[in-house]
Every structure is written in structure tokens, then in C-alpha cells.
Amino acid sequence: MYHFGSRRPKKSNPILKNLDNLTQADLIKIRKKFSEYEGNLSTYHATKADVEIKNKKISEENGKIQARRDAFEAANITLRLEILRRIRQSLFECRAGIIKGVFGGYVEINDSLALPGDQSYVSGGKFDAKIAPSLIQKFRSEKALLDSDMSKMSQFIAGHKVEIHYDEIDIDELESKLSEHRQKIESQKKKEQELKARAATSEQEKRQQAQAIRRRFEKQISILPNCPYCFEVLTMAGAHLDHIYPVSKGGTSREANLVLVCAQCNLTKKDMVLRQFIKQKNYSADEIYERLELLGKDV
């Protein structure tokens, strides 16, 4: 039933069932169209066969390219990345501490230590002046070789061939993909700007922290110029900030629980409570408690 206002269904043409009762002119017309159809069908099959041959050849070529790429990656990229990660780990292990990084023997490294596959940005910093220079030189050399190998890898990737049928391209999808790429580029630029801003803030915080440590050091040595634990002379470069009652045991960063001590005592004490540390080193508990009380610390 047809209702007013509804869309009338599209009328389909009837299908020719047989050739009976057709005029000569109709039969000639059908024969001509059928000949054209046969010719088009023959061309289609020939083209399809040719395309299949070409596609098979392309697939074989891509397989060979992929095999060469995999072999190159295993022999060069993977091995070189492992070498770079070991060098970087050695660099991290000689990173300068807060006090030594400000007042001791250190070297400033501004190189990015980021490697392909890293989940987060890795920056440089201050490192031990005796060990770091040779390591960073090795890192730079290996990184240059890695960059060269990665460039060769991109040539392998570019060597892959694909067949494009433009009549099958969805223009809306194409525009959407381009928009996604533009958004990713903008997002990456924003992240880089944020990282630079954080780096600047971090450097400012380090300078402020260094100034605070210097003031703390000068105040403490004006009262007691020695390490309150072992009583060796305390120097700026060798001073470590210790939690008298360890953070791991529930200690806080209150002023009364913080004291500058020599590096040897701090590294030995680690997370031991003071009483345990004194017993291990066979120090005089009364003398240490007296020195800490002199500095206004909780004991």
C-alpha cells in the first residue's frame, strides 16, 4: 500500500526471460551488446590475470626485502641498541649526587640519552668527571652508527611496493587520517614544549636546593665543623644529608631529623636506625647524642 508523503520504491526493470516474440532489430541490438559484453569480459579476465601475476611478483619482492630488513636489524640495530643501553646504564651509575653534583668533581652532559623504544624522555645531567667523559664519547659514537643504520632501515621500508586503486579510496577517510596526523604533530610539539619547560623548572629547583644545602652546611659547621657521627672534618663536597631516623622506618624530613654527615657514614648507615649504626661501627653513643643535641636534633 502506498501512503501519501512516503518515498515511492524504486522501480526495477524486468529481466529478459527468453528471446521469443522479439523483432529483428531487437535481436540485432542484443547481439551487439552481447558482443561488447564478451569483449569487456575477456579484457577483464586478461587484466585480472595480469594483475594477479604482478601482485604475486610484488609479494615475492616484498618478502625478499623484509627478509633482508630482518637480517640487517638483527645484525646491526638490535646489537647496537644493546651496546648503547649498557653504556647508558654505566652512565646512570656514575650520575653525581645532589651535593657532589653541585660542589664536587663533575661534568655536565646535555646530550639526550633517549633510544628507540624508550617509554619516556631521558635527559643528560651531571656525572662523575673521571668516568663519564669516555662513556659519553662511546655513546655518541655508537649513537651515530645507530642513526646511520636506522636510515638504512628506512630505505628497506621504502622499498616495499603497494598497488593503489584510487576509485576505492574513501576521500572522507583520507581527510580524517590527515587530520589525525596533524593533531599528533601538534600534540608532539606541545609535549616537547612542556618537557623544555619542566627541564627549566627542574634546573631552577636544583639551584634553589643547592643554595639551601649551602646555607645548611654553613650553619652546621659554624656550630660543629665535624661529622657528628665519626667526627672527621666535614667538607662541602663530601657532605651527605642523612635522615637520623630512616624514612624506611617511618622517619620524616623534619629539620630535627636531618643532619649533614660525611659520605662514608651516610653510605654505611643506609637505612639503619642510629643505635644499630653506632653498635656496628663501635662508636660512642653518648658522644654522638651530645653532638646531635648540640645541633638541635632529635635523638
PDB file of C-alpha atoms in Angstrom:
ATOM      1  CA  MET A   1       0.000   0.000   0.000  1.00  0.00           C
ATOM      2  CA  TYR A   2       1.364   3.469  -0.907  1.00  0.00           C
ATOM      3  CA  HIS A   3       0.888   6.249   1.651  1.00  0.00           C
ATOM      4  CA  PHE A   4       0.957   9.934   0.807  1.00  0.00           C
ATOM      5  CA  GLY A   5       4.248  11.509   1.749  1.00  0.00           C
ATOM      6  CA  SER A   6       6.248   8.267   1.698  1.00  0.00           C
ATOM      7  CA  ARG A   7       9.045   7.638  -0.795  1.00  0.00           C
ATOM      8  CA  ARG A   8       7.903   5.591  -3.777  1.00  0.00           C
ATOM      9  CA  PRO A   9      10.004   2.414  -4.088  1.00  0.00           C
ATOM     10  CA  LYS A  10      12.449   2.435  -7.000  1.00  0.00           C
ATOM     11  CA  LYS A  11      11.002   0.607  -9.971  1.00  0.00           C
ATOM     12  CA  SER A  12      13.260  -2.172 -11.288  1.00  0.00           C
ATOM     13  CA  ASN A  13      13.381  -3.188 -14.949  1.00  0.00           C
ATOM     14  CA  PRO A  14      12.005  -6.607 -15.832  1.00  0.00           C
ATOM     15  CA  ILE A  15      14.506  -9.350 -16.645  1.00  0.00           C
ATOM     16  CA  LEU A  16      14.528 -10.826 -20.155  1.00  0.00           C
ATOM     17  CA  LYS A  17      13.434 -14.458 -19.816  1.00  0.00           C
ATOM     18  CA  ASN A  18      13.615 -15.609 -23.468  1.00  0.00           C
ATOM     19  CA  LEU A  19      14.062 -14.330 -26.996  1.00  0.00           C
ATOM     20  CA  ASP A  20      10.609 -15.202 -28.207  1.00  0.00           C
ATOM     21  CA  ASN A  21       8.464 -12.549 -29.830  1.00  0.00           C
ATOM     22  CA  LEU A  22      11.407 -10.113 -30.309  1.00  0.00           C
ATOM     23  CA  THR A  23      11.827  -8.150 -33.533  1.00  0.00           C
ATOM     24  CA  GLN A  24      14.867  -8.474 -35.751  1.00  0.00           C
ATOM     25  CA  ALA A  25      16.016  -5.014 -34.695  1.00  0.00           C
ATOM     26  CA  ASP A  26      15.832  -6.004 -31.025  1.00  0.00           C
ATOM     27  CA  LEU A  27      17.755  -9.219 -31.672  1.00  0.00           C
ATOM     28  CA  ILE A  28      20.485  -7.318 -33.574  1.00  0.00           C
ATOM     29  CA  LYS A  29      20.739  -4.810 -30.731  1.00  0.00           C
ATOM     30  CA  ILE A  30      21.046  -7.607 -28.160  1.00  0.00           C
ATOM     31  CA  ARG A  31      23.714  -9.367 -30.261  1.00  0.00           C
ATOM     32  CA  LYS A  32      25.743  -6.173 -30.496  1.00  0.00           C
ATOM     33  CA  LYS A  33      25.527  -5.549 -26.747  1.00  0.00           C
ATOM     34  CA  PHE A  34      26.396  -9.183 -26.036  1.00  0.00           C
ATOM     35  CA  SER A  35      29.499  -8.913 -28.261  1.00  0.00           C
ATOM     36  CA  GLU A  36      30.548  -5.813 -26.323  1.00  0.00           C
ATOM     37  CA  TYR A  37      29.924  -7.675 -23.063  1.00  0.00           C
ATOM     38  CA  GLU A  38      32.044 -10.645 -24.209  1.00  0.00           C
ATOM     39  CA  GLY A  39      34.839  -8.292 -25.257  1.00  0.00           C
ATOM     40  CA  ASN A  40      34.733  -6.458 -21.927  1.00  0.00           C
ATOM     41  CA  LEU A  41      34.625  -9.763 -20.037  1.00  0.00           C
ATOM     42  CA  SER A  42      37.617 -11.071 -21.970  1.00  0.00           C
ATOM     43  CA  THR A  43      39.515  -7.855 -21.254  1.00  0.00           C
ATOM     44  CA  TYR A  44      38.563  -8.079 -17.575  1.00  0.00           C
ATOM     45  CA  HIS A  45      39.839 -11.658 -17.239  1.00  0.00           C
ATOM     46  CA  ALA A  46      43.066 -10.824 -19.071  1.00  0.00           C
ATOM     47  CA  THR A  47      43.605  -7.742 -16.909  1.00  0.00           C
ATOM     48  CA  LYS A  48      42.784  -9.678 -13.740  1.00  0.00           C
ATOM     49  CA  ALA A  49      45.288 -12.408 -14.643  1.00  0.00           C
ATOM     50  CA  ASP A  50      47.936  -9.771 -15.386  1.00  0.00           C
ATOM     51  CA  VAL A  51      47.239  -8.018 -12.075  1.00  0.00           C
ATOM     52  CA  GLU A  52      47.476 -11.312 -10.176  1.00  0.00           C
ATOM     53  CA  ILE A  53      50.865 -12.018 -11.789  1.00  0.00           C
ATOM     54  CA  LYS A  54      52.095  -8.526 -10.913  1.00  0.00           C
ATOM     55  CA  ASN A  55      50.756  -8.781  -7.365  1.00  0.00           C
ATOM     56  CA  LYS A  56      52.472 -12.139  -6.893  1.00  0.00           C
ATOM     57  CA  LYS A  57      55.736 -10.637  -8.122  1.00  0.00           C
ATOM     58  CA  ILE A  58      55.326  -7.653  -5.798  1.00  0.00           C
ATOM     59  CA  SER A  59      54.620 -10.005  -2.875  1.00  0.00           C
ATOM     60  CA  GLU A  60      57.770 -12.007  -3.628  1.00  0.00           C
ATOM     61  CA  GLU A  61      59.857  -8.830  -3.878  1.00  0.00           C
ATOM     62  CA  ASN A  62      58.413  -7.542  -0.599  1.00  0.00           C
ATOM     63  CA  GLY A  63      59.192 -10.882   1.038  1.00  0.00           C
ATOM     64  CA  LYS A  64      62.820 -10.627  -0.043  1.00  0.00           C
ATOM     65  CA  ILE A  65      63.030  -7.006   1.143  1.00  0.00           C
ATOM     66  CA  GLN A  66      61.513  -7.989   4.506  1.00  0.00           C
ATOM     67  CA  ALA A  67      63.981 -10.860   4.879  1.00  0.00           C
ATOM     68  CA  ARG A  68      66.931  -8.543   4.176  1.00  0.00           C
ATOM     69  CA  ARG A  69      65.478  -5.970   6.574  1.00  0.00           C
ATOM     70  CA  ASP A  70      65.069  -8.551   9.359  1.00  0.00           C
ATOM     71  CA  ALA A  71      68.609  -9.836   8.840  1.00  0.00           C
ATOM     72  CA  PHE A  72      70.003  -6.289   8.855  1.00  0.00           C
ATOM     73  CA  GLU A  73      68.061  -5.384  12.012  1.00  0.00           C
ATOM     74  CA  ALA A  74      69.262  -8.488  13.879  1.00  0.00           C
ATOM     75  CA  ALA A  75      72.889  -7.973  12.840  1.00  0.00           C
ATOM     76  CA  ASN A  76      73.053  -4.204  13.371  1.00  0.00           C
ATOM     77  CA  ILE A  77      70.159  -2.417  15.101  1.00  0.00           C
ATOM     78  CA  THR A  78      69.433  -4.933  17.878  1.00  0.00           C
ATOM     79  CA  LEU A  79      73.107  -5.426  18.712  1.00  0.00           C
ATOM     80  CA  ARG A  80      73.908  -1.709  18.662  1.00  0.00           C
ATOM     81  CA  LEU A  81      70.897  -0.863  20.849  1.00  0.00           C
ATOM     82  CA  GLU A  82      72.087  -3.387  23.437  1.00  0.00           C
ATOM     83  CA  ILE A  83      75.568  -1.800  23.445  1.00  0.00           C
ATOM     84  CA  LEU A  84      74.049   1.694  23.855  1.00  0.00           C
ATOM     85  CA  ARG A  85      71.802   0.568  26.723  1.00  0.00           C
ATOM     86  CA  ARG A  86      74.812  -0.902  28.561  1.00  0.00           C
ATOM     87  CA  ILE A  87      76.795   2.323  28.100  1.00  0.00           C
ATOM     88  CA  ARG A  88      73.814   4.393  29.260  1.00  0.00           C
ATOM     89  CA  GLN A  89      73.385   2.197  32.348  1.00  0.00           C
ATOM     90  CA  SER A  90      77.068   2.738  33.193  1.00  0.00           C
ATOM     91  CA  LEU A  91      76.495   6.488  32.820  1.00  0.00           C
ATOM     92  CA  PHE A  92      73.482   6.400  35.138  1.00  0.00           C
ATOM     93  CA  GLU A  93      75.539   4.554  37.727  1.00  0.00           C
ATOM     94  CA  CYS A  94      78.082   7.397  37.832  1.00  0.00           C
ATOM     95  CA  ARG A  95      75.476  10.178  37.931  1.00  0.00           C
ATOM     96  CA  ALA A  96      76.511  12.787  40.513  1.00  0.00           C
ATOM     97  CA  GLY A  97      74.521  13.019  43.764  1.00  0.00           C
ATOM     98  CA  ILE A  98      72.848  16.258  44.893  1.00  0.00           C
ATOM     99  CA  ILE A  99      75.830  17.679  46.762  1.00  0.00           C
ATOM    100  CA  LYS A 100      78.623  16.255  44.628  1.00  0.00           C
ATOM    101  CA  GLY A 101      76.702  17.271  41.521  1.00  0.00           C
ATOM    102  CA  VAL A 102      76.804  20.879  42.698  1.00  0.00           C
ATOM    103  CA  PHE A 103      80.129  21.197  44.507  1.00  0.00           C
ATOM    104  CA  GLY A 104      82.242  18.141  43.617  1.00  0.00           C
ATOM    105  CA  GLY A 105      84.127  16.954  40.556  1.00  0.00           C
ATOM    106  CA  TYR A 106      81.543  16.522  37.848  1.00  0.00           C
ATOM    107  CA  VAL A 107      80.984  17.050  34.143  1.00  0.00           C
ATOM    108  CA  GLU A 108      77.799  18.494  32.654  1.00  0.00           C
ATOM    109  CA  ILE A 109      76.294  16.371  29.848  1.00  0.00           C
ATOM    110  CA  ASN A 110      73.474  17.913  27.833  1.00  0.00           C
ATOM    111  CA  ASP A 111      73.121  15.069  25.328  1.00  0.00           C
ATOM    112  CA  SER A 112      69.781  13.335  25.053  1.00  0.00           C
ATOM    113  CA  LEU A 113      70.280   9.749  26.165  1.00  0.00           C
ATOM    114  CA  ALA A 114      66.978   8.625  24.638  1.00  0.00           C
ATOM    115  CA  LEU A 115      66.968   5.485  22.497  1.00  0.00           C
ATOM    116  CA  PRO A 116      64.357   3.973  20.154  1.00  0.00           C
ATOM    117  CA  GLY A 117      61.762   2.097  22.202  1.00  0.00           C
ATOM    118  CA  ASP A 118      62.087   4.251  25.342  1.00  0.00           C
ATOM    119  CA  GLN A 119      58.734   4.922  27.010  1.00  0.00           C
ATOM    120  CA  SER A 120      59.809   8.269  28.426  1.00  0.00           C
ATOM    121  CA  TYR A 121      62.232  11.088  27.622  1.00  0.00           C
ATOM    122  CA  VAL A 122      65.749  10.597  29.022  1.00  0.00           C
ATOM    123  CA  SER A 123      67.899  13.703  29.518  1.00  0.00           C
ATOM    124  CA  GLY A 124      71.518  14.273  30.463  1.00  0.00           C
ATOM    125  CA  GLY A 125      72.726  15.782  33.720  1.00  0.00           C
ATOM    126  CA  LYS A 126      75.793  15.917  35.952  1.00  0.00           C
ATOM    127  CA  PHE A 127      78.140  12.913  36.004  1.00  0.00           C
ATOM    128  CA  ASP A 128      81.398  11.871  37.621  1.00  0.00           C
ATOM    129  CA  ALA A 129      84.195  13.781  35.869  1.00  0.00           C
ATOM    130  CA  LYS A 130      86.606  10.813  35.943  1.00  0.00           C
ATOM    131  CA  ILE A 131      84.338   8.183  34.433  1.00  0.00           C
ATOM    132  CA  ALA A 132      81.681   9.910  32.347  1.00  0.00           C
ATOM    133  CA  PRO A 133      83.714  11.576  29.513  1.00  0.00           C
ATOM    134  CA  SER A 134      84.913   8.299  27.993  1.00  0.00           C
ATOM    135  CA  LEU A 135      81.452   6.752  28.365  1.00  0.00           C
ATOM    136  CA  ILE A 136      79.638   9.661  26.712  1.00  0.00           C
ATOM    137  CA  GLN A 137      82.188   9.586  23.854  1.00  0.00           C
ATOM    138  CA  LYS A 138      81.426   5.883  23.311  1.00  0.00           C
ATOM    139  CA  PHE A 139      77.687   6.638  23.496  1.00  0.00           C
ATOM    140  CA  ARG A 140      77.967   9.377  20.868  1.00  0.00           C
ATOM    141  CA  SER A 141      79.987   7.157  18.521  1.00  0.00           C
ATOM    142  CA  GLU A 142      77.590   4.217  18.831  1.00  0.00           C
ATOM    143  CA  LYS A 143      74.567   6.541  18.521  1.00  0.00           C
ATOM    144  CA  ALA A 144      75.947   7.972  15.262  1.00  0.00           C
ATOM    145  CA  LEU A 145      76.329   4.438  13.895  1.00  0.00           C
ATOM    146  CA  LEU A 146      72.810   3.573  15.068  1.00  0.00           C
ATOM    147  CA  ASP A 147      71.378   6.652  13.317  1.00  0.00           C
ATOM    148  CA  SER A 148      73.150   5.601  10.136  1.00  0.00           C
ATOM    149  CA  ASP A 149      71.754   2.059  10.425  1.00  0.00           C
ATOM    150  CA  MET A 150      68.251   3.396  11.119  1.00  0.00           C
ATOM    151  CA  SER A 151      68.498   5.452   7.936  1.00  0.00           C
ATOM    152  CA  LYS A 152      69.346   2.278   6.026  1.00  0.00           C
ATOM    153  CA  MET A 153      66.354   0.579   7.653  1.00  0.00           C
ATOM    154  CA  SER A 154      64.056   3.294   6.292  1.00  0.00           C
ATOM    155  CA  GLN A 155      65.375   2.512   2.817  1.00  0.00           C
ATOM    156  CA  PHE A 156      64.284  -1.107   3.279  1.00  0.00           C
ATOM    157  CA  ILE A 157      60.831   0.054   4.353  1.00  0.00           C
ATOM    158  CA  ALA A 158      60.553   2.459   1.403  1.00  0.00           C
ATOM    159  CA  GLY A 159      61.401  -0.422  -0.941  1.00  0.00           C
ATOM    160  CA  HIS A 160      58.054  -2.103  -0.307  1.00  0.00           C
ATOM    161  CA  LYS A 161      55.572  -1.696  -3.163  1.00  0.00           C
ATOM    162  CA  VAL A 162      51.801  -1.381  -2.943  1.00  0.00           C
ATOM    163  CA  GLU A 163      49.063  -1.111  -5.530  1.00  0.00           C
ATOM    164  CA  ILE A 164      46.632   1.793  -5.136  1.00  0.00           C
ATOM    165  CA  HIS A 165      43.150   1.812  -6.651  1.00  0.00           C
ATOM    166  CA  TYR A 166      42.083   5.446  -6.462  1.00  0.00           C
ATOM    167  CA  ASP A 167      38.474   4.615  -7.257  1.00  0.00           C
ATOM    168  CA  GLU A 168      38.411   2.616  -3.987  1.00  0.00           C
ATOM    169  CA  ILE A 169      39.829   5.443  -1.860  1.00  0.00           C
ATOM    170  CA  ASP A 170      37.320   6.976   0.562  1.00  0.00           C
ATOM    171  CA  ILE A 171      38.079  10.719   0.414  1.00  0.00           C
ATOM    172  CA  ASP A 172      36.390  11.350   3.790  1.00  0.00           C
ATOM    173  CA  GLU A 173      38.540   8.677   5.429  1.00  0.00           C
ATOM    174  CA  LEU A 174      41.641  10.141   3.751  1.00  0.00           C
ATOM    175  CA  GLU A 175      40.867  13.613   5.124  1.00  0.00           C
ATOM    176  CA  SER A 176      40.193  12.106   8.572  1.00  0.00           C
ATOM    177  CA  LYS A 177      43.585  10.328   8.574  1.00  0.00           C
ATOM    178  CA  LEU A 178      45.351  13.532   7.523  1.00  0.00           C
ATOM    179  CA  SER A 179      43.582  15.392  10.349  1.00  0.00           C
ATOM    180  CA  GLU A 180      44.732  12.713  12.846  1.00  0.00           C
ATOM    181  CA  HIS A 181      48.344  13.118  11.702  1.00  0.00           C
ATOM    182  CA  ARG A 182      48.150  16.905  12.052  1.00  0.00           C
ATOM    183  CA  GLN A 183      46.739  16.529  15.570  1.00  0.00           C
ATOM    184  CA  LYS A 184      49.547  14.092  16.505  1.00  0.00           C
ATOM    185  CA  ILE A 185      52.182  16.544  15.247  1.00  0.00           C
ATOM    186  CA  GLU A 186      50.626  19.382  17.236  1.00  0.00           C
ATOM    187  CA  SER A 187      50.384  17.154  20.325  1.00  0.00           C
ATOM    188  CA  GLN A 188      54.064  16.160  19.972  1.00  0.00           C
ATOM    189  CA  LYS A 189      55.106  19.806  19.669  1.00  0.00           C
ATOM    190  CA  LYS A 190      53.115  20.613  22.810  1.00  0.00           C
ATOM    191  CA  LYS A 191      54.765  17.737  24.715  1.00  0.00           C
ATOM    192  CA  GLU A 192      58.228  18.933  23.641  1.00  0.00           C
ATOM    193  CA  GLN A 193      57.423  22.448  24.851  1.00  0.00           C
ATOM    194  CA  GLU A 194      56.207  21.037  28.187  1.00  0.00           C
ATOM    195  CA  LEU A 195      59.388  18.964  28.558  1.00  0.00           C
ATOM    196  CA  LYS A 196      61.551  22.020  27.921  1.00  0.00           C
ATOM    197  CA  ALA A 197      59.538  23.977  30.487  1.00  0.00           C
ATOM    198  CA  ARG A 198      59.906  21.153  33.023  1.00  0.00           C
ATOM    199  CA  ALA A 199      63.647  20.969  32.383  1.00  0.00           C
ATOM    200  CA  ALA A 200      63.970  24.705  33.033  1.00  0.00           C
ATOM    201  CA  THR A 201      61.901  24.361  36.219  1.00  0.00           C
ATOM    202  CA  SER A 202      63.981  21.368  37.339  1.00  0.00           C
ATOM    203  CA  GLU A 203      67.215  23.299  36.831  1.00  0.00           C
ATOM    204  CA  GLN A 204      65.826  26.209  38.848  1.00  0.00           C
ATOM    205  CA  GLU A 205      64.803  23.798  41.625  1.00  0.00           C
ATOM    206  CA  LYS A 206      68.302  22.278  41.645  1.00  0.00           C
ATOM    207  CA  ARG A 207      69.870  25.721  42.028  1.00  0.00           C
ATOM    208  CA  GLN A 208      67.485  26.544  44.863  1.00  0.00           C
ATOM    209  CA  GLN A 209      68.223  23.188  46.503  1.00  0.00           C
ATOM    210  CA  ALA A 210      71.959  23.782  46.177  1.00  0.00           C
ATOM    211  CA  GLN A 211      71.603  27.190  47.827  1.00  0.00           C
ATOM    212  CA  ALA A 212      69.569  25.641  50.655  1.00  0.00           C
ATOM    213  CA  ILE A 213      72.215  22.931  51.184  1.00  0.00           C
ATOM    214  CA  ARG A 214      74.989  25.538  51.248  1.00  0.00           C
ATOM    215  CA  ARG A 215      73.110  27.540  53.894  1.00  0.00           C
ATOM    216  CA  ARG A 216      72.506  24.360  55.908  1.00  0.00           C
ATOM    217  CA  PHE A 217      76.195  23.401  55.641  1.00  0.00           C
ATOM    218  CA  GLU A 218      77.449  26.830  56.684  1.00  0.00           C
ATOM    219  CA  LYS A 219      75.061  26.915  59.644  1.00  0.00           C
ATOM    220  CA  GLN A 220      76.041  23.407  60.822  1.00  0.00           C
ATOM    221  CA  ILE A 221      79.824  23.830  60.566  1.00  0.00           C
ATOM    222  CA  SER A 222      79.578  27.126  62.442  1.00  0.00           C
ATOM    223  CA  ILE A 223      78.402  25.002  65.387  1.00  0.00           C
ATOM    224  CA  LEU A 224      80.227  21.737  64.672  1.00  0.00           C
ATOM    225  CA  PRO A 225      82.830  21.560  61.845  1.00  0.00           C
ATOM    226  CA  ASN A 226      82.974  17.765  62.034  1.00  0.00           C
ATOM    227  CA  CYS A 227      80.800  14.827  61.016  1.00  0.00           C
ATOM    228  CA  PRO A 228      78.541  14.290  64.049  1.00  0.00           C
ATOM    229  CA  TYR A 229      78.932  10.511  63.692  1.00  0.00           C
ATOM    230  CA  CYS A 230      82.640   9.769  63.107  1.00  0.00           C
ATOM    231  CA  PHE A 231      83.920  13.271  63.973  1.00  0.00           C
ATOM    232  CA  GLU A 232      86.009  13.550  60.780  1.00  0.00           C
ATOM    233  CA  VAL A 233      86.256  17.061  59.291  1.00  0.00           C
ATOM    234  CA  LEU A 234      83.149  17.744  57.192  1.00  0.00           C
ATOM    235  CA  THR A 235      83.625  19.272  53.716  1.00  0.00           C
ATOM    236  CA  MET A 236      81.046  20.719  51.362  1.00  0.00           C
ATOM    237  CA  ALA A 237      81.848  18.300  48.513  1.00  0.00           C
ATOM    238  CA  GLY A 238      81.818  15.277  50.831  1.00  0.00           C
ATOM    239  CA  ALA A 239      78.687  16.122  52.828  1.00  0.00           C
ATOM    240  CA  HIS A 240      75.563  13.953  52.583  1.00  0.00           C
ATOM    241  CA  LEU A 241      72.145  14.776  54.010  1.00  0.00           C
ATOM    242  CA  ASP A 242      71.072  11.968  56.363  1.00  0.00           C
ATOM    243  CA  HIS A 243      67.734  11.143  57.966  1.00  0.00           C
ATOM    244  CA  ILE A 244      68.726  10.362  61.564  1.00  0.00           C
ATOM    245  CA  TYR A 245      65.675   8.136  61.873  1.00  0.00           C
ATOM    246  CA  PRO A 246      65.365   6.474  58.420  1.00  0.00           C
ATOM    247  CA  VAL A 247      62.449   7.227  56.123  1.00  0.00           C
ATOM    248  CA  SER A 248      62.051   3.459  55.557  1.00  0.00           C
ATOM    249  CA  LYS A 249      61.366   3.082  59.276  1.00  0.00           C
ATOM    250  CA  GLY A 250      58.861   5.953  59.373  1.00  0.00           C
ATOM    251  CA  GLY A 251      61.239   8.897  59.718  1.00  0.00           C
ATOM    252  CA  THR A 252      60.239  12.271  58.264  1.00  0.00           C
ATOM    253  CA  SER A 253      62.093  15.151  56.609  1.00  0.00           C
ATOM    254  CA  ARG A 254      61.624  17.493  59.568  1.00  0.00           C
ATOM    255  CA  GLU A 255      64.612  19.723  60.314  1.00  0.00           C
ATOM    256  CA  ALA A 256      65.144  17.950  63.640  1.00  0.00           C
ATOM    257  CA  ASN A 257      65.547  14.614  61.803  1.00  0.00           C
ATOM    258  CA  LEU A 258      68.004  15.881  59.141  1.00  0.00           C
ATOM    259  CA  VAL A 259      71.749  16.296  59.577  1.00  0.00           C
ATOM    260  CA  LEU A 260      74.761  16.641  57.273  1.00  0.00           C
ATOM    261  CA  VAL A 261      77.275  13.810  57.718  1.00  0.00           C
ATOM    262  CA  CYS A 262      80.289  12.564  55.769  1.00  0.00           C
ATOM    263  CA  ALA A 263      79.728  10.371  52.720  1.00  0.00           C
ATOM    264  CA  GLN A 264      81.317   7.311  54.333  1.00  0.00           C
ATOM    265  CA  CYS A 265      78.964   7.396  57.345  1.00  0.00           C
ATOM    266  CA  ASN A 266      75.877   8.008  55.210  1.00  0.00           C
ATOM    267  CA  LEU A 267      76.673   5.175  52.797  1.00  0.00           C
ATOM    268  CA  THR A 268      77.401   2.809  55.675  1.00  0.00           C
ATOM    269  CA  LYS A 269      74.349   3.758  57.736  1.00  0.00           C
ATOM    270  CA  LYS A 270      71.909   3.462  54.806  1.00  0.00           C
ATOM    271  CA  ASP A 271      68.504   2.663  56.354  1.00  0.00           C
ATOM    272  CA  MET A 272      69.809   1.525  59.756  1.00  0.00           C
ATOM    273  CA  VAL A 273      68.486   3.223  62.873  1.00  0.00           C
ATOM    274  CA  LEU A 274      71.135   5.261  64.685  1.00  0.00           C
ATOM    275  CA  ARG A 275      71.513   2.821  67.582  1.00  0.00           C
ATOM    276  CA  GLN A 276      72.201  -0.066  65.172  1.00  0.00           C
ATOM    277  CA  PHE A 277      74.710   2.031  63.208  1.00  0.00           C
ATOM    278  CA  ILE A 278      76.564   3.088  66.371  1.00  0.00           C
ATOM    279  CA  LYS A 279      76.782  -0.523  67.532  1.00  0.00           C
ATOM    280  CA  GLN A 280      78.103  -1.711  64.148  1.00  0.00           C
ATOM    281  CA  LYS A 281      80.786   0.998  63.983  1.00  0.00           C
ATOM    282  CA  ASN A 282      81.595   0.696  67.696  1.00  0.00           C
ATOM    283  CA  TYR A 283      81.204   4.455  68.196  1.00  0.00           C
ATOM    284  CA  SER A 284      80.411   6.186  71.463  1.00  0.00           C
ATOM    285  CA  ALA A 285      76.645   6.652  71.648  1.00  0.00           C
ATOM    286  CA  ASP A 286      76.941   9.358  74.346  1.00  0.00           C
ATOM    287  CA  GLU A 287      79.314  11.451  72.218  1.00  0.00           C
ATOM    288  CA  ILE A 288      77.138  11.186  69.088  1.00  0.00           C
ATOM    289  CA  TYR A 289      73.953  12.009  71.007  1.00  0.00           C
ATOM    290  CA  GLU A 290      75.708  15.005  72.565  1.00  0.00           C
ATOM    291  CA  ARG A 291      76.807  16.315  69.143  1.00  0.00           C
ATOM    292  CA  LEU A 292      73.337  15.872  67.678  1.00  0.00           C
ATOM    293  CA  GLU A 293      71.741  17.653  70.651  1.00  0.00           C
ATOM    294  CA  LEU A 294      74.265  20.464  70.145  1.00  0.00           C
ATOM    295  CA  LEU A 295      72.926  20.767  66.571  1.00  0.00           C
ATOM    296  CA  GLY A 296      69.326  20.785  67.844  1.00  0.00           C
ATOM    297  CA  LYS A 297      68.466  17.344  66.507  1.00  0.00           C
ATOM    298  CA  ASP A 298      66.097  14.709  67.914  1.00  0.00           C
ATOM    299  CA  VAL A 299      67.895  11.742  69.483  1.00  0.00           C
TER     300      VAL A 299
END
